[in-house]
């Protein structure tokens, strides 16, 4: 597979992965562009390796970590907390229906984005990219046991935060 074919086939999945990691579509596109630039220079070696997807996801993950390390990138977009669920007009009439599904997804994403970096990466790779623990461990450069530990801790934090948010 040529580099161009790989990017055409897997590029959107890499951008989705980066967007889920960062919570920012524009930064995700920049990170993937940087990762693909680095990969292009080494494509022959990457292609001969075990799995180009693992290598590229690791590049994206490392680019995300490096982005946060740079002092000038410490700005964070402030998200306005909305206490009330969003209203959605149905069929153009005056009756409004609560879009609870969208509100719950939004609340869950806020909780996921509040997780520590490793736990967030495990949640994204496991539940959104549907990867097994061994592949996640290769991407994160850790053991499968560490992946399971991060997943367990992340789910525990998410459950506790979700219960706290729903009871208050």
CSV table of C-alpha atoms in Angstrom, one decimal:
chain,number,residue,atom,x,y,z
A,1,UNK,CA,0.0,0.0,0.0
A,2,UNK,CA,1.4,3.4,-0.9
A,3,UNK,CA,1.4,6.3,1.5
A,4,UNK,CA,-1.3,8.1,-0.5
A,5,UNK,CA,-3.6,5.0,-0.5
A,6,UNK,CA,-3.0,4.6,3.3
A,7,UNK,CA,-3.9,8.3,3.9
A,8,UNK,CA,-7.0,8.1,1.7
A,9,UNK,CA,-8.2,4.9,3.5
A,10,UNK,CA,-7.2,5.6,7.1
A,11,UNK,CA,-6.8,9.4,7.3
A,12,UNK,CA,-10.3,10.2,8.5
A,13,UNK,CA,-10.0,7.5,11.2
A,14,UNK,CA,-6.8,9.2,12.4
A,15,UNK,CA,-8.5,12.6,12.5
A,16,UNK,CA,-11.4,11.1,14.5
A,17,UNK,CA,-9.0,9.5,16.9
A,18,UNK,CA,-7.1,12.8,17.4
A,19,UNK,CA,-10.4,14.7,17.8
A,20,UNK,CA,-11.5,12.3,20.5
A,21,UNK,CA,-8.2,12.6,22.3
A,22,UNK,CA,-8.0,16.4,22.2
A,23,UNK,CA,-11.7,17.5,22.0
A,24,UNK,CA,-10.8,20.0,19.3
A,25,UNK,CA,-11.3,19.2,15.7
A,26,UNK,CA,-8.9,21.8,14.4
A,27,UNK,CA,-6.1,20.8,16.7
A,28,UNK,CA,-6.8,17.2,15.7
A,29,UNK,CA,-6.3,18.0,12.1
A,30,UNK,CA,-3.1,19.8,12.8
A,31,UNK,CA,-1.8,16.9,14.9
A,32,UNK,CA,-2.6,14.3,12.2
A,33,UNK,CA,-1.0,16.5,9.6
A,34,UNK,CA,2.2,16.7,11.7
A,35,UNK,CA,2.1,12.9,12.2
A,36,UNK,CA,1.6,12.2,8.5
A,37,UNK,CA,4.4,14.5,7.6
A,38,UNK,CA,6.8,12.5,9.9
A,39,UNK,CA,5.4,9.2,8.6
A,40,UNK,CA,5.9,10.1,5.0
A,41,UNK,CA,9.6,10.4,5.5
A,42,UNK,CA,9.8,6.9,6.9
A,43,UNK,CA,6.9,5.2,5.0
A,44,UNK,CA,9.0,2.4,3.6
A,45,UNK,CA,10.1,1.3,7.0
A,46,UNK,CA,6.7,1.8,8.5
A,47,UNK,CA,5.0,-0.2,5.8
A,48,UNK,CA,7.4,-3.1,6.3
A,49,UNK,CA,6.7,-3.1,10.1
A,50,UNK,CA,4.0,-5.0,11.8
A,51,UNK,CA,1.1,-2.6,11.8
A,52,UNK,CA,1.2,1.0,10.3
A,53,UNK,CA,-2.0,1.9,12.2
A,54,UNK,CA,-0.3,1.3,15.5
A,55,UNK,CA,2.7,3.4,14.5
A,56,UNK,CA,0.5,6.3,13.2
A,57,UNK,CA,-1.7,6.3,16.2
A,58,UNK,CA,1.4,6.4,18.4
A,59,UNK,CA,2.7,9.3,16.4
A,60,UNK,CA,-0.7,11.2,16.9
A,61,UNK,CA,-0.7,10.4,20.6
A,62,UNK,CA,2.9,11.6,21.0
A,63,UNK,CA,2.1,14.7,19.0
A,64,UNK,CA,-0.8,15.5,21.3
A,65,UNK,CA,1.4,15.1,24.4
A,66,UNK,CA,4.1,17.3,22.8
A,67,UNK,CA,1.6,19.9,22.0
A,68,UNK,CA,0.6,20.3,25.7
A,69,UNK,CA,4.2,20.4,26.8
A,70,UNK,CA,4.9,23.5,24.8
A,71,UNK,CA,4.4,26.5,27.1
A,72,UNK,CA,2.8,28.6,24.4
A,73,UNK,CA,0.0,26.1,23.9
A,74,UNK,CA,-1.4,26.3,27.4
A,75,UNK,CA,-4.5,28.3,26.3
A,76,UNK,CA,-7.6,26.3,26.8
A,77,UNK,CA,-10.9,27.2,25.3
A,78,UNK,CA,-13.4,27.8,28.0
A,79,UNK,CA,-16.6,25.7,27.6
A,80,UNK,CA,-19.7,27.4,29.0
A,81,UNK,CA,-21.5,25.1,31.4
A,82,UNK,CA,-25.2,24.9,30.6
A,83,UNK,CA,-27.3,23.8,33.6
A,84,UNK,CA,-30.4,23.4,31.5
A,85,UNK,CA,-30.7,20.8,28.8
A,86,UNK,CA,-30.8,22.2,25.3
A,87,UNK,CA,-34.2,22.6,23.7
A,88,UNK,CA,-35.0,21.4,20.2
A,89,UNK,CA,-38.1,22.3,18.3
A,90,UNK,CA,-39.8,19.4,16.7
A,91,UNK,CA,-41.5,19.7,13.3
A,92,UNK,CA,-41.3,23.4,13.3
A,93,UNK,CA,-44.2,23.9,15.7
A,94,UNK,CA,-44.0,25.7,19.0
A,95,UNK,CA,-43.7,22.6,21.2
A,96,UNK,CA,-40.2,22.0,22.4
A,97,UNK,CA,-38.8,18.6,23.2
A,98,UNK,CA,-35.7,18.1,25.3
A,99,UNK,CA,-32.9,16.7,23.4
A,100,UNK,CA,-31.8,14.5,26.3
A,101,UNK,CA,-29.7,12.2,24.2
A,102,UNK,CA,-27.5,15.0,22.9
A,103,UNK,CA,-27.3,16.5,26.4
A,104,UNK,CA,-26.2,13.2,27.9
A,105,UNK,CA,-23.5,12.7,25.2
A,106,UNK,CA,-22.3,16.2,25.8
A,107,UNK,CA,-22.1,15.7,29.5
A,108,UNK,CA,-20.3,12.4,29.0
A,109,UNK,CA,-17.7,14.0,26.7
A,110,UNK,CA,-17.1,16.7,29.3
A,111,UNK,CA,-16.4,13.9,31.8
A,112,UNK,CA,-14.1,12.0,29.4
A,113,UNK,CA,-12.2,15.2,28.6
A,114,UNK,CA,-11.6,15.7,32.3
A,115,UNK,CA,-9.8,12.3,32.7
A,116,UNK,CA,-6.0,12.2,32.9
A,117,UNK,CA,-4.3,11.8,29.5
A,118,UNK,CA,-3.5,8.1,29.7
A,119,UNK,CA,-7.0,7.1,31.0
A,120,UNK,CA,-8.6,9.3,28.3
A,121,UNK,CA,-6.4,7.6,25.6
A,122,UNK,CA,-7.4,4.1,26.8
A,123,UNK,CA,-11.1,5.0,26.8
A,124,UNK,CA,-10.9,6.4,23.3
A,125,UNK,CA,-8.9,3.5,21.9
A,126,UNK,CA,-11.0,0.8,23.6
A,127,UNK,CA,-14.5,2.1,23.3
A,128,UNK,CA,-14.4,4.4,20.2
A,129,UNK,CA,-11.7,2.8,18.2
A,130,UNK,CA,-12.7,-0.7,19.4
A,131,UNK,CA,-9.1,-1.9,19.8
A,132,UNK,CA,-8.0,-4.8,22.0
A,133,UNK,CA,-5.8,-4.4,25.1
A,134,UNK,CA,-2.7,-5.7,23.3
A,135,UNK,CA,-3.0,-3.2,20.5
A,136,UNK,CA,-3.7,-0.4,22.9
A,137,UNK,CA,-0.6,-1.4,24.9
A,138,UNK,CA,1.5,-1.3,21.7
A,139,UNK,CA,0.2,2.2,20.9
A,140,UNK,CA,0.7,3.5,24.5
A,141,UNK,CA,4.0,1.7,24.9
A,142,UNK,CA,2.9,-0.1,28.1
A,143,UNK,CA,1.7,-3.5,29.2
A,144,UNK,CA,-1.8,-4.9,28.7
A,145,UNK,CA,-2.2,-5.0,32.4
A,146,UNK,CA,-1.5,-1.2,32.6
A,147,UNK,CA,-4.1,-0.7,29.9
A,148,UNK,CA,-6.7,-2.6,31.9
A,149,UNK,CA,-5.8,-0.7,35.1
A,150,UNK,CA,-6.2,2.7,33.2
A,151,UNK,CA,-9.5,1.5,31.9
A,152,UNK,CA,-10.7,0.4,35.3
A,153,UNK,CA,-9.7,3.7,36.9
A,154,UNK,CA,-11.2,5.7,34.1
A,155,UNK,CA,-14.5,3.9,34.3
A,156,UNK,CA,-14.5,4.3,38.1
A,157,UNK,CA,-13.9,8.0,37.8
A,158,UNK,CA,-16.6,8.4,35.1
A,159,UNK,CA,-19.2,6.5,37.1
A,160,UNK,CA,-18.5,8.6,40.2
A,161,UNK,CA,-18.5,11.9,38.3
A,162,UNK,CA,-21.7,10.9,36.4
A,163,UNK,CA,-23.5,9.9,39.6
A,164,UNK,CA,-22.4,13.2,41.2
A,165,UNK,CA,-23.6,15.1,38.2
A,166,UNK,CA,-27.0,13.4,38.1
A,167,UNK,CA,-27.7,13.6,41.8
A,168,UNK,CA,-27.0,17.3,42.1
